[in-house]
Coordinates of C-alpha atoms and ligand atoms in Angstrom, one line a residue:
M12 CA 144.0 -8.8 -112.1
M13 CA 140.5 -7.5 -111.3
T14 CA 140.1 -5.2 -108.3
M15 CA 138.5 -6.6 -105.2
E16 CA 135.6 -4.2 -105.7
A17 CA 135.0 -5.8 -109.1
M18 CA 135.3 -9.3 -107.6
I19 CA 132.8 -8.5 -104.9
Q20 CA 130.3 -7.3 -107.6
T21 CA 130.3 -10.7 -109.1
L22 CA 129.0 -12.3 -105.9
P23 CA 125.3 -12.3 -106.9
D24 CA 126.1 -14.0 -110.2
Q25 CA 128.3 -16.5 -108.3
Y26 CA 125.2 -17.5 -106.2
R27 CA 123.2 -17.8 -109.5
W28 CA 125.9 -20.0 -111.1
A29 CA 125.8 -22.3 -108.1
D30 CA 122.0 -22.4 -108.2
R31 CA 122.1 -23.6 -111.8
L32 CA 125.0 -26.0 -111.3
S33 CA 124.4 -29.5 -112.5
I34 CA 125.5 -31.7 -109.6
P35 CA 127.6 -34.8 -110.5
D36 CA 126.4 -38.2 -109.4
L37 CA 127.1 -38.5 -105.7
P38 CA 127.9 -41.5 -103.5
P39 CA 125.2 -42.6 -101.1
A40 CA 125.9 -40.8 -97.8
R41 CA 124.2 -39.9 -94.6
S42 CA 126.7 -37.4 -93.4
A43 CA 129.4 -35.1 -94.8
I44 CA 132.7 -33.6 -93.6
V45 CA 133.7 -30.4 -95.5
C46 CA 137.4 -29.9 -95.5
G47 CA 139.0 -26.6 -96.6
M48 CA 141.0 -23.7 -95.3
G49 CA 140.4 -19.9 -95.1
G50 CA 138.4 -18.6 -98.0
S51 CA 137.8 -22.1 -99.3
G52 CA 136.8 -23.4 -95.9
I53 CA 134.0 -21.0 -95.0
G54 CA 131.5 -22.8 -97.3
G55 CA 131.9 -25.8 -94.9
Q56 CA 131.1 -23.6 -91.9
V57 CA 128.0 -22.2 -93.7
A58 CA 126.9 -25.7 -94.6
A59 CA 127.4 -27.1 -91.1
T60 CA 125.3 -24.2 -89.8
I61 CA 122.4 -24.4 -92.1
A62 CA 122.2 -28.1 -93.1
E63 CA 119.3 -30.2 -91.7
G64 CA 121.5 -33.4 -91.7
P65 CA 124.9 -34.0 -90.1
V66 CA 127.4 -31.8 -91.9
F67 CA 130.7 -31.0 -90.2
S68 CA 133.4 -28.4 -91.1
H69 CA 137.0 -29.5 -90.7
K70 CA 139.9 -27.1 -91.0
G71 CA 143.3 -28.7 -90.5
Y72 CA 145.5 -31.6 -91.5
G73 CA 144.0 -35.1 -91.9
L74 CA 140.5 -35.9 -90.5
P75 CA 139.0 -35.9 -87.0
A76 CA 139.5 -39.3 -85.3
W77 CA 135.8 -39.9 -85.4
A78 CA 135.5 -39.5 -89.2
S79 CA 135.6 -43.1 -90.2
S80 CA 133.0 -44.1 -87.5
L81 CA 130.4 -41.7 -89.1
P82 CA 127.8 -43.7 -91.0
D83 CA 128.3 -43.5 -94.7
A84 CA 130.3 -40.3 -94.6
V85 CA 131.5 -38.4 -97.6
V86 CA 134.4 -36.0 -97.5
I87 CA 133.9 -32.8 -99.5
A88 CA 137.3 -31.3 -100.1
T89 CA 137.3 -27.6 -101.2
S90 CA 140.3 -25.6 -102.4
Y91 CA 140.2 -22.7 -104.9
S92 CA 143.9 -23.2 -105.8
G93 CA 143.6 -27.0 -105.4
N94 CA 147.0 -27.0 -103.8
T95 CA 146.4 -26.3 -100.1
E96 CA 148.4 -28.6 -98.0
E97 CA 145.9 -29.2 -95.2
T98 CA 143.1 -29.9 -97.6
L99 CA 145.2 -32.4 -99.7
S100 CA 146.2 -34.1 -96.4
A101 CA 142.5 -34.5 -95.5
V102 CA 141.9 -36.1 -98.9
E103 CA 144.8 -38.5 -98.3
A104 CA 143.3 -39.4 -94.9
A105 CA 139.9 -39.9 -96.5
R106 CA 141.5 -42.3 -99.0
E107 CA 143.2 -44.2 -96.3
A108 CA 140.0 -44.5 -94.3
G109 CA 138.1 -45.7 -97.4
L110 CA 135.7 -42.7 -97.3
H111 CA 133.9 -41.3 -100.3
I112 CA 135.5 -38.1 -101.7
V113 CA 134.0 -35.3 -103.6
A114 CA 136.1 -32.3 -104.7
V115 CA 135.3 -28.6 -105.2
A116 CA 138.3 -26.9 -106.8
G117 CA 139.4 -24.2 -109.2
G118 CA 142.3 -26.4 -110.6
G119 CA 145.5 -27.6 -109.1
Q120 CA 146.3 -30.9 -107.6
L121 CA 142.8 -31.4 -106.1
S122 CA 141.3 -31.2 -109.6
E123 CA 143.9 -33.5 -111.1
L124 CA 143.5 -36.1 -108.4
A125 CA 139.7 -36.0 -108.7
L126 CA 139.9 -36.5 -112.5
A127 CA 142.5 -39.3 -112.2
Q128 CA 140.5 -41.1 -109.4
N129 CA 137.1 -40.5 -111.0
W130 CA 135.8 -38.7 -107.9
P131 CA 132.8 -36.3 -108.4
L132 CA 134.3 -32.9 -109.1
V133 CA 132.8 -29.4 -109.2
E134 CA 135.2 -27.1 -111.0
V135 CA 134.6 -23.5 -110.0
P136 CA 135.5 -20.6 -112.3
G137 CA 139.1 -19.3 -111.7
G138 CA 140.7 -15.8 -111.8
L139 CA 139.5 -14.6 -108.4
Q140 CA 141.0 -14.5 -105.0
P141 CA 139.7 -17.5 -103.0
R142 CA 137.8 -15.3 -100.5
A143 CA 136.2 -13.4 -103.4
A144 CA 134.9 -16.7 -104.8
F145 CA 132.7 -17.1 -101.7
G146 CA 129.5 -17.5 -103.8
Y147 CA 131.0 -20.2 -106.0
L148 CA 132.6 -22.2 -103.3
T149 CA 129.9 -21.9 -100.7
G150 CA 127.2 -22.3 -103.3
A151 CA 128.9 -25.5 -104.7
V152 CA 129.2 -27.0 -101.2
L153 CA 125.6 -26.3 -100.5
R154 CA 124.4 -27.8 -103.7
L155 CA 126.4 -30.9 -103.0
V156 CA 125.0 -31.1 -99.5
Q157 CA 121.6 -30.7 -101.0
G158 CA 122.4 -33.5 -103.5
L159 CA 123.3 -35.7 -100.6
E160 CA 119.8 -34.9 -99.1
L161 CA 121.3 -33.2 -96.0
L162 CA 119.7 -29.8 -97.0
D163 CA 116.4 -29.1 -98.5
D164 CA 116.4 -25.5 -99.8
T165 CA 119.8 -23.9 -100.4
G166 CA 118.5 -20.3 -100.4
L167 CA 120.9 -19.4 -103.3
D168 CA 118.3 -17.7 -105.3
E169 CA 117.3 -15.4 -102.5
A170 CA 120.9 -14.8 -101.5
A171 CA 121.6 -13.6 -105.1
T172 CA 118.7 -11.2 -105.2
L173 CA 119.4 -9.7 -101.8
T174 CA 123.1 -9.4 -102.3
D175 CA 122.5 -7.7 -105.7
E176 CA 120.2 -5.1 -104.0
L177 CA 122.6 -4.5 -101.1
I178 CA 125.7 -4.0 -103.4
G179 CA 123.9 -1.9 -106.1
A180 CA 124.7 -1.7 -109.7
D181 CA 127.8 0.5 -109.3
L182 CA 128.6 -0.5 -105.7
D183 CA 126.3 2.3 -104.6
G184 CA 123.5 0.2 -103.0
P185 CA 122.2 0.6 -99.4
G186 CA 124.7 -2.0 -98.2
R187 CA 127.6 0.2 -99.3
H188 CA 126.3 3.2 -97.3
L189 CA 125.8 1.2 -94.2
A190 CA 129.3 -0.4 -94.7
D191 CA 130.9 3.0 -95.1
D192 CA 129.3 4.3 -91.9
L193 CA 130.6 1.3 -90.0
A194 CA 134.0 1.5 -91.5
E195 CA 134.3 5.1 -90.5
G196 CA 133.7 4.0 -86.8
L197 CA 136.2 1.1 -87.2
A198 CA 139.0 3.0 -88.9
G199 CA 142.3 2.5 -87.1
K200 CA 140.7 0.1 -84.6
I201 CA 140.8 -3.6 -83.8
T202 CA 137.3 -5.0 -84.7
V203 CA 135.4 -7.3 -82.5
I204 CA 132.3 -8.8 -84.2
A205 CA 129.7 -10.3 -82.0
G206 CA 127.2 -12.8 -83.3
S207 CA 125.3 -16.0 -82.6
G208 CA 124.0 -18.8 -84.7
I209 CA 123.9 -17.9 -88.4
A210 CA 125.3 -14.5 -87.5
S211 CA 128.3 -16.1 -86.0
V212 CA 129.3 -17.6 -89.3
A213 CA 128.8 -14.2 -90.9
A214 CA 131.0 -12.7 -88.1
Y215 CA 133.7 -15.1 -89.0
R216 CA 133.5 -13.9 -92.6
W217 CA 133.8 -10.3 -91.4
K218 CA 136.8 -11.2 -89.4
T219 CA 138.6 -12.9 -92.3
Q220 CA 137.7 -10.2 -94.8
I221 CA 139.0 -7.4 -92.4
N222 CA 142.2 -9.4 -91.9
E223 CA 142.9 -10.1 -95.6
N224 CA 141.4 -7.1 -97.3
A225 CA 142.1 -4.4 -94.8
K226 CA 145.2 -6.1 -93.2
T227 CA 143.8 -5.3 -89.7
P228 CA 143.3 -7.5 -86.7
A229 CA 139.7 -8.6 -86.1
F230 CA 138.1 -11.1 -83.7
V231 CA 134.8 -12.9 -83.3
A232 CA 132.8 -13.0 -80.0
T233 CA 130.2 -15.8 -80.3
L234 CA 127.2 -15.5 -78.0
P235 CA 126.4 -17.0 -75.6
E236 CA 129.9 -18.5 -75.2
A237 CA 131.6 -15.1 -74.9
D238 CA 129.5 -14.4 -71.9
H239 CA 131.3 -17.1 -70.0
N240 CA 134.9 -15.9 -70.7
E241 CA 135.5 -13.1 -73.1
I242 CA 133.6 -10.4 -71.1
E243 CA 136.2 -10.9 -68.3
G244 CA 139.1 -10.8 -70.7
W245 CA 139.3 -7.1 -71.5
S246 CA 139.2 -5.5 -68.1
T247 CA 142.9 -5.3 -67.4
L248 CA 143.7 -3.5 -70.6
G249 CA 144.4 0.1 -70.1
S250 CA 141.8 2.6 -71.3
A251 CA 144.0 3.8 -74.1
L252 CA 144.2 0.3 -75.5
R253 CA 140.5 -0.3 -75.0
R254 CA 139.7 2.8 -77.0
T255 CA 141.4 1.1 -80.0
V256 CA 138.7 -1.6 -80.1
G257 CA 135.5 -1.2 -82.1
V258 CA 132.6 -3.6 -81.6
V259 CA 130.0 -4.5 -84.2
S260 CA 127.0 -6.8 -83.5
L261 CA 125.5 -8.9 -86.2
R262 CA 121.8 -9.6 -85.4
D263 CA 119.2 -11.8 -86.7
E264 CA 115.4 -11.5 -86.1
A265 CA 115.3 -15.2 -86.0
E266 CA 117.7 -15.3 -83.0
P267 CA 116.1 -16.8 -79.9
E268 CA 114.8 -14.1 -77.4
R269 CA 117.3 -15.4 -74.8
I270 CA 120.2 -14.7 -77.2
G271 CA 118.8 -11.3 -78.2
R272 CA 118.7 -10.0 -74.7
R273 CA 122.4 -10.8 -74.2
F274 CA 123.7 -8.4 -76.9
E275 CA 123.4 -5.1 -75.1
P276 CA 125.0 -6.2 -71.8
T277 CA 127.6 -8.3 -73.5
T278 CA 128.8 -5.6 -75.9
R279 CA 128.8 -3.1 -73.0
L280 CA 130.9 -5.3 -70.8
L281 CA 133.1 -6.4 -73.6
S282 CA 133.8 -2.8 -74.7
E283 CA 133.8 -0.7 -71.5
G284 CA 135.8 2.3 -72.6
A285 CA 135.8 1.1 -76.2
T286 CA 133.5 2.0 -79.0
I287 CA 130.3 0.3 -79.8
V288 CA 130.3 1.0 -83.5
G289 CA 126.9 -0.4 -84.6
E290 CA 124.6 -3.2 -85.3
V291 CA 123.8 -4.9 -88.6
W292 CA 120.5 -6.8 -88.9
A293 CA 120.2 -9.8 -91.2
Q294 CA 117.7 -9.6 -94.1
G295 CA 115.9 -12.2 -96.0
S296 CA 114.1 -15.4 -95.0
S297 CA 116.3 -18.4 -95.8
P298 CA 119.3 -19.0 -93.5
L299 CA 121.7 -18.6 -96.4
A300 CA 120.2 -15.2 -97.5
R301 CA 120.5 -14.0 -93.9
I302 CA 124.1 -15.0 -93.7
A303 CA 124.8 -13.5 -97.1
S304 CA 123.1 -10.2 -96.2
L305 CA 125.3 -9.8 -93.1
A306 CA 128.5 -11.1 -94.8
V307 CA 128.3 -8.7 -97.8
I308 CA 128.2 -5.7 -95.4
G309 CA 131.5 -6.9 -93.9
D310 CA 132.9 -7.4 -97.4
L311 CA 132.1 -3.8 -98.3
A312 CA 133.3 -2.5 -94.9
S313 CA 136.6 -4.3 -95.3
L314 CA 137.1 -2.6 -98.7
R315 CA 136.4 0.8 -97.3
L316 CA 138.8 0.1 -94.4
A317 CA 141.4 -1.0 -97.0
R318 CA 141.0 2.1 -99.0
D319 CA 141.2 4.4 -96.0
A320 CA 144.3 2.7 -94.8
G321 CA 145.9 2.9 -98.2
V322 CA 146.4 -0.9 -98.6
D323 CA 145.7 -3.1 -101.6
P324 CA 142.8 -5.4 -100.7
V325 CA 143.8 -8.0 -103.3
A326 CA 147.3 -8.7 -102.1
V327 CA 147.9 -11.4 -99.5
D328 CA 151.7 -11.3 -99.4
A329 CA 152.0 -12.9 -95.9
I330 CA 149.8 -15.8 -96.9
Q331 CA 151.7 -16.4 -100.1
E332 CA 155.1 -16.1 -98.4
L333 CA 154.1 -18.7 -95.8
K334 CA 152.8 -21.1 -98.5
R335 CA 156.1 -20.7 -100.4
T336 CA 158.1 -21.3 -97.2
L337 CA 156.1 -24.5 -96.7
G338 CA 156.7 -25.6 -100.3
E339 CA 153.2 -25.2 -101.7
P340 CA 153.1 -24.4 -105.4
Ligands
LIG411 O1 141.7 -16.1 -98.7 C1 142.8 -16.7 -98.9 O2 143.5 -16.4 -99.9 C2 143.1 -17.8 -98.1 O3 142.4 -17.9 -96.9 C3 143.0 -19.2 -98.8 O4 141.6 -19.4 -99.1 C4 143.5 -20.3 -98.1 O5 144.9 -20.1 -97.9 C5 143.3 -21.7 -98.8 O6 143.7 -21.6 -100.1 P1 142.8 -22.2 -101.2 O7 141.6 -21.4 -101.1 O8 143.5 -22.0 -102.5 O9 142.6 -23.6 -100.8

């Protein structure tokens, strides 16, 4: 099995693979619901954030009650293993509702079903952990959404170039140094990642990478919503507990001025007595490149946190145990 470091180094090529992908013939659709969980679901969140047409991310069993009343909806089911219970249940609900289905999978039951039913299928290369296949999965979903004419420019080419620069040839690029600095401040702490708009999707990626790679709790504070609840939610914690929290803000020059002016007071109120560890600014011009530039710093920081904590970033024993308990292959 490859190390997680080696997997992360393949990210730029994953974006390039998706950029060159030949898209299967797609059903006519005017909206899309992307169904997938965890590392396979984040592509739907990215697509829902950057698409110009109606694209929704669904994470759970079945489909939302409104799914069949969407005009000409297609369900894009994404699962790296192809065996995730919730995603297969969404596919079943889509069949029952008579909706078009398109699959993105690395094998398993989802691939078998798509081949047997003649649904359009994008098969992504296997051998990685699902979360390390971010470029394949997100890229495939974006190309499908583009094929459905719900997104004009995917930004995959720019995301590849920028990620390559940030990671560096031997994982020694400028992104690595920034990530190491942030990881030093976050070591032994619970991370809160603040973000808004495209940066909020990147913050969610940070959270899940810190959870799964570094085996550490992490939470997202989305602005401006957090200003209406979360800033109240820390004040009764004792100062010793608050000192175990580290806050990172993900910023984007394209964020509206009214959002930008919230970061300083929000993080100060969120973290009184805690540590404001730093800010990361998005780079690039396309929305995907800006998300990818923020996300890759989180990937690298999570690897440094894992190394410093002495845990294996690849292993996801708890996730696998739960899936076994529920009878997933
Ligand atoms: O990162 C992980 O391993 C998980 O979040 C999985 O992506 C999630 O459990 C869904 O599995 P799959 O990606 O195989 O559909």
